[in-house]
PDB file of N, CA and C in Angstrom:
ATOM      1  N   GLN A   1      81.557 123.291 118.434  1.00 85.00           N
ATOM      2  CA  GLN A   1      82.281 123.453 117.229  1.00 85.00           C
ATOM      3  C   GLN A   1      81.382 123.409 115.930  1.00 85.00           C
ATOM      4  N   HIS A   2      81.874 124.150 114.958  1.00 92.00           N
ATOM      5  CA  HIS A   2      81.067 124.349 113.793  1.00 92.00           C
ATOM      6  C   HIS A   2      81.490 124.400 112.639  1.00 92.00           C
ATOM      7  N   PRO A   3      81.267 123.628 111.405  1.00 93.00           N
ATOM      8  CA  PRO A   3      82.308 124.130 110.215  1.00 93.00           C
ATOM      9  C   PRO A   3      82.521 125.668 109.985  1.00 93.00           C
ATOM     10  N   ASP A   4      81.287 126.164 110.446  1.00 95.00           N
ATOM     11  CA  ASP A   4      81.812 127.895 109.594  1.00 95.00           C
ATOM     12  C   ASP A   4      82.864 128.595 110.457  1.00 95.00           C
ATOM     13  N   THR A   5      83.249 127.577 112.012  1.00 96.00           N
ATOM     14  CA  THR A   5      84.057 128.392 112.722  1.00 96.00           C
ATOM     15  C   THR A   5      85.462 127.977 112.304  1.00 96.00           C
ATOM     16  N   ALA A   6      85.649 126.337 111.577  1.00 97.00           N
ATOM     17  CA  ALA A   6      86.733 126.003 111.335  1.00 97.00           C
ATOM     18  C   ALA A   6      87.133 126.582 109.867  1.00 97.00           C
ATOM     19  N   SER A   7      86.092 127.318 109.180  1.00 97.00           N
ATOM     20  CA  SER A   7      86.384 128.103 108.001  1.00 97.00           C
ATOM     21  C   SER A   7      86.833 129.471 108.173  1.00 97.00           C
ATOM     22  N   CYS A   8      86.534 129.980 109.589  1.00 97.00           N
ATOM     23  CA  CYS A   8      87.054 131.286 109.523  1.00 97.00           C
ATOM     24  C   CYS A   8      88.275 131.304 110.177  1.00 97.00           C
ATOM     25  N   ILE A   9      88.770 130.250 110.959  1.00 98.00           N
ATOM     26  CA  ILE A   9      90.201 129.895 111.491  1.00 98.00           C
ATOM     27  C   ILE A   9      91.001 129.531 110.549  1.00 98.00           C
ATOM     28  N   SER A  10      90.496 128.711 109.361  1.00 97.00           N
ATOM     29  CA  SER A  10      91.406 128.341 107.992  1.00 97.00           C
ATOM     30  C   SER A  10      91.631 129.895 107.545  1.00 97.00           C
ATOM     31  N   ASN A  11      90.960 130.745 107.422  1.00 97.00           N
ATOM     32  CA  ASN A  11      91.060 131.793 106.451  1.00 97.00           C
ATOM     33  C   ASN A  11      91.769 132.997 107.443  1.00 97.00           C
ATOM     34  N   ILE A  12      92.051 132.843 108.674  1.00 98.00           N
ATOM     35  CA  ILE A  12      93.105 133.445 109.158  1.00 98.00           C
ATOM     36  C   ILE A  12      94.211 132.817 109.141  1.00 98.00           C
ATOM     37  N   GLY A  13      94.196 131.235 109.485  1.00 97.00           N
ATOM     38  CA  GLY A  13      95.429 130.643 108.925  1.00 97.00           C
ATOM     39  C   GLY A  13      96.136 130.922 107.340  1.00 97.00           C
ATOM     40  N   GLY A  14      94.992 131.400 106.709  1.00 96.00           N
ATOM     41  CA  GLY A  14      95.838 131.602 105.221  1.00 96.00           C
ATOM     42  C   GLY A  14      96.276 133.053 105.441  1.00 96.00           C
ATOM     43  N   ALA A  15      95.823 133.863 106.182  1.00 98.00           N
ATOM     44  CA  ALA A  15      95.897 135.297 106.176  1.00 98.00           C
ATOM     45  C   ALA A  15      97.542 135.377 106.813  1.00 98.00           C
ATOM     46  N   HIS A  16      97.684 134.704 107.667  1.00 98.00           N
ATOM     47  CA  HIS A  16      99.022 134.382 108.441  1.00 98.00           C
ATOM     48  C   HIS A  16     100.083 133.568 107.362  1.00 98.00           C
ATOM     49  N   GLU A  17      99.835 132.793 106.706  1.00 96.00           N
ATOM     50  CA  GLU A  17     100.634 132.276 105.907  1.00 96.00           C
ATOM     51  C   GLU A  17     101.025 133.075 104.563  1.00 96.00           C
ATOM     52  N   ALA A  18     100.003 133.770 103.807  1.00 96.00           N
ATOM     53  CA  ALA A  18     100.395 135.204 102.812  1.00 96.00           C
ATOM     54  C   ALA A  18     101.232 135.862 103.536  1.00 96.00           C
ATOM     55  N   LEU A  19     101.021 136.297 105.001  1.00 97.00           N
ATOM     56  CA  LEU A  19     101.971 137.326 105.573  1.00 97.00           C
ATOM     57  C   LEU A  19     103.547 136.517 106.022  1.00 97.00           C
ATOM     58  N   GLY A  20     103.634 135.775 105.689  1.00 95.00           N
ATOM     59  CA  GLY A  20     105.286 134.863 106.012  1.00 95.00           C
ATOM     60  C   GLY A  20     105.249 133.950 107.658  1.00 95.00           C
ATOM     61  N   ASP A  21     104.060 134.546 108.258  1.00 97.00           N
ATOM     62  CA  ASP A  21     104.033 134.015 109.344  1.00 97.00           C
ATOM     63  C   ASP A  21     103.555 132.363 109.684  1.00 97.00           C
ATOM     64  N   HIS A  22     104.397 131.381 109.231  1.00 97.00           N
ATOM     65  CA  HIS A  22     104.295 129.966 108.729  1.00 97.00           C
ATOM     66  C   HIS A  22     104.137 129.299 110.323  1.00 97.00           C
ATOM     67  N   MET A  23     104.436 129.501 111.133  1.00 97.00           N
ATOM     68  CA  MET A  23     104.238 128.831 112.249  1.00 97.00           C
ATOM     69  C   MET A  23     102.581 129.202 113.224  1.00 97.00           C
ATOM     70  N   GLN A  24     102.042 130.705 112.983  1.00 98.00           N
ATOM     71  CA  GLN A  24     100.919 130.982 113.490  1.00 98.00           C
ATOM     72  C   GLN A  24      99.959 130.119 112.352  1.00 98.00           C
ATOM     73  N   ALA A  25     100.275 130.141 111.134  1.00 98.00           N
ATOM     74  CA  ALA A  25      99.503 129.528 110.007  1.00 98.00           C
ATOM     75  C   ALA A  25      99.083 128.216 110.334  1.00 98.00           C
ATOM     76  N   LEU A  26     100.441 127.386 110.624  1.00 98.00           N
ATOM     77  CA  LEU A  26     100.271 126.157 111.152  1.00 98.00           C
ATOM     78  C   LEU A  26      99.226 125.931 112.222  1.00 98.00           C
ATOM     79  N   GLN A  27      99.504 126.895 113.355  1.00 98.00           N
ATOM     80  CA  GLN A  27      98.715 126.445 114.445  1.00 98.00           C
ATOM     81  C   GLN A  27      97.181 126.723 114.058  1.00 98.00           C
ATOM     82  N   MET A  28      96.724 127.853 113.204  1.00 98.00           N
ATOM     83  CA  MET A  28      95.707 127.864 112.608  1.00 98.00           C
ATOM     84  C   MET A  28      95.056 126.890 112.053  1.00 98.00           C
ATOM     85  N   LEU A  29      96.091 126.507 110.994  1.00 98.00           N
ATOM     86  CA  LEU A  29      94.924 125.559 110.027  1.00 98.00           C
ATOM     87  C   LEU A  29      95.042 124.071 110.740  1.00 98.00           C
ATOM     88  N   GLY A  30      95.896 124.044 111.749  1.00 98.00           N
ATOM     89  CA  GLY A  30      95.798 122.692 112.403  1.00 98.00           C
ATOM     90  C   GLY A  30      94.577 122.581 113.178  1.00 98.00           C
ATOM     91  N   LEU A  31      94.102 123.705 113.843  1.00 98.00           N
ATOM     92  CA  LEU A  31      92.620 123.706 114.476  1.00 98.00           C
ATOM     93  C   LEU A  31      92.013 123.687 113.725  1.00 98.00           C
ATOM     94  N   ALA A  32      91.865 124.116 112.381  1.00 98.00           N
ATOM     95  CA  ALA A  32      90.713 124.142 111.679  1.00 98.00           C
ATOM     96  C   ALA A  32      90.503 122.950 111.151  1.00 98.00           C
ATOM     97  N   LEU A  33      91.580 122.208 111.127  1.00 98.00           N
ATOM     98  CA  LEU A  33      91.625 120.489 110.523  1.00 98.00           C
ATOM     99  C   LEU A  33      90.978 119.825 111.873  1.00 98.00           C
ATOM    100  N   GLN A  34      91.413 120.155 112.867  1.00 98.00           N
ATOM    101  CA  GLN A  34      91.017 119.497 114.089  1.00 98.00           C
ATOM    102  C   GLN A  34      89.741 119.345 114.123  1.00 98.00           C
ATOM    103  N   ILE A  35      89.004 120.835 113.849  1.00 98.00           N
ATOM    104  CA  ILE A  35      87.360 120.919 113.948  1.00 98.00           C
ATOM    105  C   ILE A  35      86.936 120.253 112.849  1.00 98.00           C
ATOM    106  N   ARG A  36      87.291 120.139 111.802  1.00 98.00           N
ATOM    107  CA  ARG A  36      86.607 119.633 110.588  1.00 98.00           C
ATOM    108  C   ARG A  36      86.437 117.983 110.856  1.00 98.00           C
ATOM    109  N   TYR A  37      87.618 117.678 111.213  1.00 98.00           N
ATOM    110  CA  TYR A  37      87.764 116.196 111.488  1.00 98.00           C
ATOM    111  C   TYR A  37      86.943 115.753 112.474  1.00 98.00           C
ATOM    112  N   VAL A  38      86.295 116.119 113.619  1.00 98.00           N
ATOM    113  CA  VAL A  38      85.779 116.165 114.475  1.00 98.00           C
ATOM    114  C   VAL A  38      84.057 116.282 114.116  1.00 98.00           C
ATOM    115  N   VAL A  39      83.713 117.553 113.173  1.00 97.00           N
ATOM    116  CA  VAL A  39      82.334 117.770 113.060  1.00 97.00           C
ATOM    117  C   VAL A  39      82.080 117.401 111.796  1.00 97.00           C
ATOM    118  N   LEU A  40      83.003 117.251 110.624  1.00 98.00           N
ATOM    119  CA  LEU A  40      82.785 116.834 109.363  1.00 98.00           C
ATOM    120  C   LEU A  40      82.901 115.499 108.707  1.00 98.00           C
ATOM    121  N   GLY A  41      84.046 114.963 109.966  1.00 97.00           N
ATOM    122  CA  GLY A  41      84.504 113.614 109.603  1.00 97.00           C
ATOM    123  C   GLY A  41      85.790 113.480 108.964  1.00 97.00           C
ATOM    124  N   GLU A  42      86.459 112.362 108.959  1.00 97.00           N
ATOM    125  CA  GLU A  42      87.450 112.060 108.329  1.00 97.00           C
ATOM    126  C   GLU A  42      87.530 112.054 106.799  1.00 97.00           C
ATOM    127  N   MET A  43      86.511 111.462 106.290  1.00 98.00           N
ATOM    128  CA  MET A  43      86.806 111.468 104.914  1.00 98.00           C
ATOM    129  C   MET A  43      85.860 112.538 104.292  1.00 98.00           C
ATOM    130  N   HIS A  44      85.485 113.622 104.704  1.00 98.00           N
ATOM    131  CA  HIS A  44      84.991 114.895 104.098  1.00 98.00           C
ATOM    132  C   HIS A  44      85.660 115.408 103.321  1.00 98.00           C
ATOM    133  N   PRO A  45      85.401 115.929 102.166  1.00 98.00           N
ATOM    134  CA  PRO A  45      86.722 116.781 101.210  1.00 98.00           C
ATOM    135  C   PRO A  45      87.038 117.655 101.703  1.00 98.00           C
ATOM    136  N   THR A  46      86.289 118.364 102.617  1.00 98.00           N
ATOM    137  CA  THR A  46      86.818 119.826 103.295  1.00 98.00           C
ATOM    138  C   THR A  46      88.000 119.451 103.982  1.00 98.00           C
ATOM    139  N   THR A  47      87.804 118.367 104.841  1.00 98.00           N
ATOM    140  CA  THR A  47      88.524 117.769 105.899  1.00 98.00           C
ATOM    141  C   THR A  47      89.995 117.234 105.154  1.00 98.00           C
ATOM    142  N   GLY A  48      90.067 116.679 103.842  1.00 98.00           N
ATOM    143  CA  GLY A  48      90.720 116.797 102.949  1.00 98.00           C
ATOM    144  C   GLY A  48      91.390 117.730 102.423  1.00 98.00           C
ATOM    145  N   THR A  49      90.628 118.788 102.411  1.00 98.00           N
ATOM    146  CA  THR A  49      91.601 119.864 101.464  1.00 98.00           C
ATOM    147  C   THR A  49      92.296 120.840 102.711  1.00 98.00           C
ATOM    148  N   SER A  50      91.802 120.541 103.877  1.00 98.00           N
ATOM    149  CA  SER A  50      92.418 120.847 104.950  1.00 98.00           C
ATOM    150  C   SER A  50      93.677 120.203 105.749  1.00 98.00           C
ATOM    151  N   TYR A  51      94.087 118.767 104.986  1.00 98.00           N
ATOM    152  CA  TYR A  51      95.249 118.090 105.180  1.00 98.00           C
ATOM    153  C   TYR A  51      95.910 118.837 104.326  1.00 98.00           C
ATOM    154  N   GLY A  52      95.463 118.973 103.077  1.00 98.00           N
ATOM    155  CA  GLY A  52      96.396 119.643 101.852  1.00 98.00           C
ATOM    156  C   GLY A  52      96.810 121.278 102.380  1.00 98.00           C
ATOM    157  N   SER A  53      96.386 122.176 103.201  1.00 98.00           N
ATOM    158  CA  SER A  53      96.447 122.959 103.532  1.00 98.00           C
ATOM    159  C   SER A  53      97.715 123.090 104.240  1.00 98.00           C
ATOM    160  N   VAL A  54      97.475 122.048 105.373  1.00 98.00           N
ATOM    161  CA  VAL A  54      98.516 121.846 106.573  1.00 98.00           C
ATOM    162  C   VAL A  54      99.854 121.382 105.869  1.00 98.00           C
ATOM    163  N   ALA A  55      99.665 120.712 104.636  1.00 98.00           N
ATOM    164  CA  ALA A  55     100.958 120.153 104.166  1.00 98.00           C
ATOM    165  C   ALA A  55     101.570 121.143 103.600  1.00 98.00           C
ATOM    166  N   LEU A  56     101.096 122.180 102.961  1.00 97.00           N
ATOM    167  CA  LEU A  56     102.018 123.374 102.261  1.00 97.00           C
ATOM    168  C   LEU A  56     102.535 124.101 103.154  1.00 97.00           C
ATOM    169  N   VAL A  57     102.046 124.098 104.582  1.00 97.00           N
ATOM    170  CA  VAL A  57     102.711 124.968 105.260  1.00 97.00           C
ATOM    171  C   VAL A  57     103.906 124.447 105.853  1.00 97.00           C
ATOM    172  N   TYR A  58     103.748 122.694 106.084  1.00 97.00           N
ATOM    173  CA  TYR A  58     104.849 122.307 106.360  1.00 97.00           C
ATOM    174  C   TYR A  58     106.198 122.280 105.342  1.00 97.00           C
ATOM    175  N   ASN A  59     105.647 122.227 104.144  1.00 95.00           N
ATOM    176  CA  ASN A  59     106.677 122.472 103.265  1.00 95.00           C
ATOM    177  C   ASN A  59     107.212 123.579 103.230  1.00 95.00           C
ATOM    178  N   GLU A  60     106.485 124.760 103.461  1.00 94.00           N
ATOM    179  CA  GLU A  60     106.908 125.904 103.604  1.00 94.00           C
ATOM    180  C   GLU A  60     107.805 125.962 104.684  1.00 94.00           C
ATOM    181  N   LEU A  61     107.865 125.309 105.945  1.00 95.00           N
ATOM    182  CA  LEU A  61     108.722 125.543 107.072  1.00 95.00           C
ATOM    183  C   LEU A  61     110.114 124.530 106.285  1.00 95.00           C
ATOM    184  N   GLY A  62     109.954 123.700 105.545  1.00 92.00           N
ATOM    185  CA  GLY A  62     110.966 122.490 105.508  1.00 92.00           C
ATOM    186  C   GLY A  62     111.065 121.487 105.613  1.00 92.00           C
ATOM    187  N   ASP A  63     109.966 121.032 106.611  1.00 94.00           N
ATOM    188  CA  ASP A  63     109.587 119.704 107.074  1.00 94.00           C
ATOM    189  C   ASP A  63     108.712 119.020 105.890  1.00 94.00           C
ATOM    190  N   VAL A  64     109.808 118.452 105.164  1.00 94.00           N
ATOM    191  CA  VAL A  64     109.020 117.603 103.961  1.00 94.00           C
ATOM    192  C   VAL A  64     108.651 116.356 104.541  1.00 94.00           C
ATOM    193  N   VAL A  65     108.649 115.771 105.585  1.00 94.00           N
ATOM    194  CA  VAL A  65     108.520 114.299 105.957  1.00 94.00           C
ATOM    195  C   VAL A  65     106.901 114.983 106.357  1.00 94.00           C
ATOM    196  N   HIS A  66     106.572 115.448 107.312  1.00 96.00           N
ATOM    197  CA  HIS A  66     105.098 115.980 107.765  1.00 96.00           C
ATOM    198  C   HIS A  66     104.447 116.282 106.370  1.00 96.00           C
ATOM    199  N   ALA A  67     104.765 117.343 105.694  1.00 97.00           N
ATOM    200  CA  ALA A  67     104.086 117.814 104.403  1.00 97.00           C
ATOM    201  C   ALA A  67     103.709 116.455 103.655  1.00 97.00           C
ATOM    202  N   THR A  68     104.653 115.564 103.443  1.00 96.00           N
ATOM    203  CA  THR A  68     104.548 114.475 102.494  1.00 96.00           C
ATOM    204  C   THR A  68     103.343 113.672 103.189  1.00 96.00           C
ATOM    205  N   GLU A  69     103.118 113.192 104.512  1.00 97.00           N
ATOM    206  CA  GLU A  69     102.429 112.959 105.536  1.00 97.00           C
ATOM    207  C   GLU A  69     100.984 113.435 104.962  1.00 97.00           C
ATOM    208  N   PHE A  70     100.800 114.341 105.354  1.00 98.00           N
ATOM    209  CA  PHE A  70      99.534 115.324 105.485  1.00 98.00           C
ATOM    210  C   PHE A  70      98.886 115.269 104.109  1.00 98.00           C
ATOM    211  N   MET A  71     100.302 115.584 103.141  1.00 98.00           N
ATOM    212  CA  MET A  71      99.343 115.516 101.550  1.00 98.00           C
ATOM    213  C   MET A  71      98.855 114.279 100.825  1.00 98.00           C
ATOM    214  N   ALA A  72      99.438 113.238 101.618  1.00 98.00           N
ATOM    215  CA  ALA A  72      99.178 112.016 101.411  1.00 98.00           C
ATOM    216  C   ALA A  72      97.726 111.543 101.969  1.00 98.00           C
ATOM    217  N   ASN A  73      97.556 111.853 103.328  1.00 98.00           N
ATOM    218  CA  ASN A  73      96.107 111.869 103.568  1.00 98.00           C
ATOM    219  C   ASN A  73      95.242 112.839 102.908  1.00 98.00           C
ATOM    220  N   ALA A  74      95.445 113.849 102.236  1.00 98.00           N
ATOM    221  CA  ALA A  74      94.736 114.686 101.682  1.00 98.00           C
ATOM    222  C   ALA A  74      94.155 113.757 100.169  1.00 98.00           C
ATOM    223  N   VAL A  75      95.216 113.159  99.829  1.00 98.00           N
ATOM    224  CA  VAL A  75      94.806 112.459  98.474  1.00 98.00           C
ATOM    225  C   VAL A  75      94.025 111.225  98.590  1.00 98.00           C
ATOM    226  N   ARG A  76      94.225 110.534  99.704  1.00 98.00           N
ATOM    227  CA  ARG A  76      93.823 109.342  99.875  1.00 98.00           C
ATOM    228  C   ARG A  76      92.211 110.186 100.165  1.00 98.00           C
ATOM    229  N   ILE A  77      91.986 110.710 101.315  1.00 98.00           N
ATOM    230  CA  ILE A  77      90.381 111.298 101.253  1.00 98.00           C
ATOM    231  C   ILE A  77      90.123 111.821 100.326  1.00 98.00           C
ATOM    232  N   LEU A  78      90.313 112.864  99.605  1.00 98.00           N
ATOM    233  CA  LEU A  78      89.952 113.611  98.084  1.00 98.00           C
ATOM    234  C   LEU A  78      89.531 112.398  97.041  1.00 98.00           C
ATOM    235  N   SER A  79      90.335 111.289  97.244  1.00 98.00           N
ATOM    236  CA  SER A  79      90.453 110.265  96.056  1.00 98.00           C
ATOM    237  C   SER A  79      89.224 109.333  96.428  1.00 98.00           C
ATOM    238  N   THR A  80      88.666 109.258  97.587  1.00 98.00           N
ATOM    239  CA  THR A  80      87.587 108.472  98.092  1.00 98.00           C
ATOM    240  C   THR A  80      86.657 109.319  97.908  1.00 98.00           C
ATOM    241  N   ALA A  81      86.608 110.493  98.399  1.00 98.00           N
ATOM    242  CA  ALA A  81      85.212 111.457  98.441  1.00 98.00           C
ATOM    243  C   ALA A  81      84.602 112.303  97.275  1.00 98.00           C
ATOM    244  N   LEU A  82      86.232 112.287  96.361  1.00 98.00           N
ATOM    245  CA  LEU A  82      85.451 112.982  95.195  1.00 98.00           C
ATOM    246  C   LEU A  82      85.686 112.472  93.995  1.00 98.00           C
ATOM    247  N   GLY A  83      86.594 111.102  94.001  1.00 98.00           N
ATOM    248  CA  GLY A  83      87.163 110.502  92.706  1.00 98.00           C
ATOM    249  C   GLY A  83      88.868 110.899  92.418  1.00 98.00           C
ATOM    250  N   ALA A  84      89.422 110.226  91.723  1.00 97.00           N
ATOM    251  CA  ALA A  84      90.674 110.434  91.282  1.00 97.00           C
ATOM    252  C   ALA A  84      90.547 111.228  90.118  1.00 97.00           C
ATOM    253  N   ASP A  85      89.778 111.549  89.521  1.00 98.00           N
ATOM    254  CA  ASP A  85      89.405 112.492  88.279  1.00 98.00           C
ATOM    255  C   ASP A  85      88.898 113.986  88.555  1.00 98.00           C
ATOM    256  N   HIS A  86      88.629 113.892  89.757  1.00 98.00           N
ATOM    257  CA  HIS A  86      88.440 115.592  90.395  1.00 98.00           C
ATOM    258  C   HIS A  86      89.271 116.503  90.197  1.00 98.00           C
ATOM    259  N   PRO A  87      89.190 117.775  89.774  1.00 98.00           N
ATOM    260  CA  PRO A  87      90.078 118.587  89.770  1.00 98.00           C
ATOM    261  C   PRO A  87      90.675 118.881  91.138  1.00 98.00           C
ATOM    262  N   THR A  88      90.326 118.913  92.183  1.00 98.00           N
ATOM    263  CA  THR A  88      90.669 119.180  93.494  1.00 98.00           C
ATOM    264  C   THR A  88      91.784 117.662  93.714  1.00 98.00           C
ATOM    265  N   THR A  89      91.206 116.733  93.622  1.00 98.00           N
ATOM    266  CA  THR A  89      91.928 115.712  93.750  1.00 98.00           C
ATOM    267  C   THR A  89      93.312 115.448  93.207  1.00 98.00           C
ATOM    268  N   GLN A  90      93.114 115.852  91.633  1.00 98.00           N
ATOM    269  CA  GLN A  90      94.205 115.904  90.817  1.00 98.00           C
ATOM    270  C   GLN A  90      95.237 117.302  91.385  1.00 98.00           C
ATOM    271  N   LYS A  91      94.706 118.231  91.822  1.00 98.00           N
ATOM    272  CA  LYS A  91      96.002 119.137  92.341  1.00 98.00           C
ATOM    273  C   LYS A  91      96.605 118.715  93.471  1.00 98.00           C
ATOM    274  N   HIS A  92      96.030 117.729  94.398  1.00 98.00           N
ATOM    275  CA  HIS A  92      96.961 117.615  95.464  1.00 98.00           C
ATOM    276  C   HIS A  92      97.444 116.319  95.312  1.00 98.00           C
ATOM    277  N   ALA A  93      97.044 115.631  94.383  1.00 98.00           N
ATOM    278  CA  ALA A  93      98.147 114.520  93.876  1.00 98.00           C
ATOM    279  C   ALA A  93      99.400 115.246  93.258  1.00 98.00           C
ATOM    280  N   TYR A  94      99.263 116.169  92.433  1.00 97.00           N
ATOM    281  CA  TYR A  94     100.360 116.716  91.680  1.00 97.00           C
ATOM    282  C   TYR A  94     101.019 117.274  92.500  1.00 97.00           C
ATOM    283  N   TRP A  95     100.956 117.861  93.807  1.00 97.00           N
ATOM    284  CA  TRP A  95     101.411 118.432  95.122  1.00 97.00           C
ATOM    285  C   TRP A  95     102.147 117.532  95.836  1.00 97.00           C
ATOM    286  N   LEU A  96     101.439 116.394  95.831  1.00 97.00           N
ATOM    287  CA  LEU A  96     102.243 115.097  96.511  1.00 97.00           C
ATOM    288  C   LEU A  96     103.185 114.716  95.679  1.00 97.00           C
ATOM    289  N   ALA A  97     103.396 114.548  94.407  1.00 96.00           N
ATOM    290  CA  ALA A  97     104.141 113.995  93.626  1.00 96.00           C
ATOM    291  C   ALA A  97     105.513 114.780  93.602  1.00 96.00           C
ATOM    292  N   GLN A  98     104.866 116.407  93.749  1.00 94.00           N
ATOM    293  CA  GLN A  98     106.097 117.168  93.830  1.00 94.00           C
ATOM    294  C   GLN A  98     107.179 117.201  95.261  1.00 94.00           C
ATOM    295  N   LEU A  99     106.314 116.694  96.130  1.00 93.00           N
ATOM    296  CA  LEU A  99     107.327 116.410  97.493  1.00 93.00           C
ATOM    297  C   LEU A  99     108.032 115.084  97.337  1.00 93.00           C
ATOM    298  N   GLN A 100     107.196 114.171  96.598  1.00 92.00           N
ATOM    299  CA  GLN A 100     108.013 113.141  96.652  1.00 92.00           C
ATOM    300  C   GLN A 100     109.335 113.110  95.500  1.00 92.00           C
ATOM    301  N   ALA A 101     109.023 114.041  94.481  1.00 90.00           N
ATOM    302  CA  ALA A 101     110.075 113.908  93.415  1.00 90.00           C
ATOM    303  C   ALA A 101     111.212 114.900  93.727  1.00 90.00           C
ATOM    304  N   HIS A 102     110.762 116.142  94.568  1.00 78.00           N
ATOM    305  CA  HIS A 102     111.710 116.969  94.549  1.00 78.00           C
ATOM    306  C   HIS A 102     111.503 117.460  96.341  1.00 78.00           C
ATOM    307  N   PRO A 103     112.447 116.803  97.298  1.00 64.00           N
ATOM    308  CA  PRO A 103     111.777 116.867  98.784  1.00 64.00           C
ATOM    309  C   PRO A 103     112.471 118.248  99.010  1.00 64.00           C
ATOM    310  N   ALA A 104     113.256 118.587  98.258  1.00 61.00           N
ATOM    311  CA  ALA A 104     113.994 120.242  98.639  1.00 61.00           C
ATOM    312  C   ALA A 104     113.289 121.293  98.237  1.00 61.00           C
ATOM    313  N   SER A 105     112.183 121.294  97.178  1.00 57.00           N
ATOM    314  CA  SER A 105     111.619 122.305  96.894  1.00 57.00           C
ATOM    315  C   SER A 105     110.095 122.428  97.332  1.00 57.00           C
ATOM    316  N   LYS A 106     109.422 123.820  96.752  1.00 59.00           N
ATOM    317  CA  LYS A 106     108.586 123.957  97.208  1.00 59.00           C
ATOM    318  C   LYS A 106     107.275 123.216  96.263  1.00 59.00           C
ATOM    319  N   ALA A 107     106.553 122.487  96.918  1.00 62.00           N
ATOM    320  CA  ALA A 107     105.329 121.805  96.203  1.00 62.00           C
ATOM    321  C   ALA A 107     104.423 122.774  95.800  1.00 62.00           C
ATOM    322  N   SER A 108     104.192 123.956  96.419  1.00 57.00           N
ATOM    323  CA  SER A 108     102.901 124.712  95.941  1.00 57.00           C
ATOM    324  C   SER A 108     103.673 125.367  94.420  1.00 57.00           C
ATOM    325  N   SER A 109     104.659 125.438  94.118  1.00 51.00           N
ATOM    326  CA  SER A 109     105.258 126.288  92.948  1.00 51.00           C
ATOM    327  C   SER A 109     104.546 125.860  91.631  1.00 51.00           C
TER     328      SER A 109
END
C-alpha cells in the first residue's frame, strides 16, 4: 500500500462520481480512505479530505446519517491537522453545517 495508489484509486472514484455511478464511487473512495488511514494515519489532512469525499457520495445517495458522520470526521481531522481557519477545513465545516441544517439537500451545492 502506498499513498500514490490511494490517489489513483481516489481519482477513479471521482470519475465514477462524475459519471453518476455513486455506488462504484463509494467503493473506490472508501478503499482510498482505508489505504490513507493505514499509510498516512488517521490525523493526516489527506485522510481528512478522503472522509469528506466519502461523505459527499453518501449525501448524493441520500444517506444523510453516514454523510454527516463522515463529514464530522473530516472536520475533526482537518481542524487538528490544518487549523480551523484553513480554507480546506472551512469548506468541509460549511458542508457539515449544510448537512446538519438541511438534511434533505445536497451539501456540495
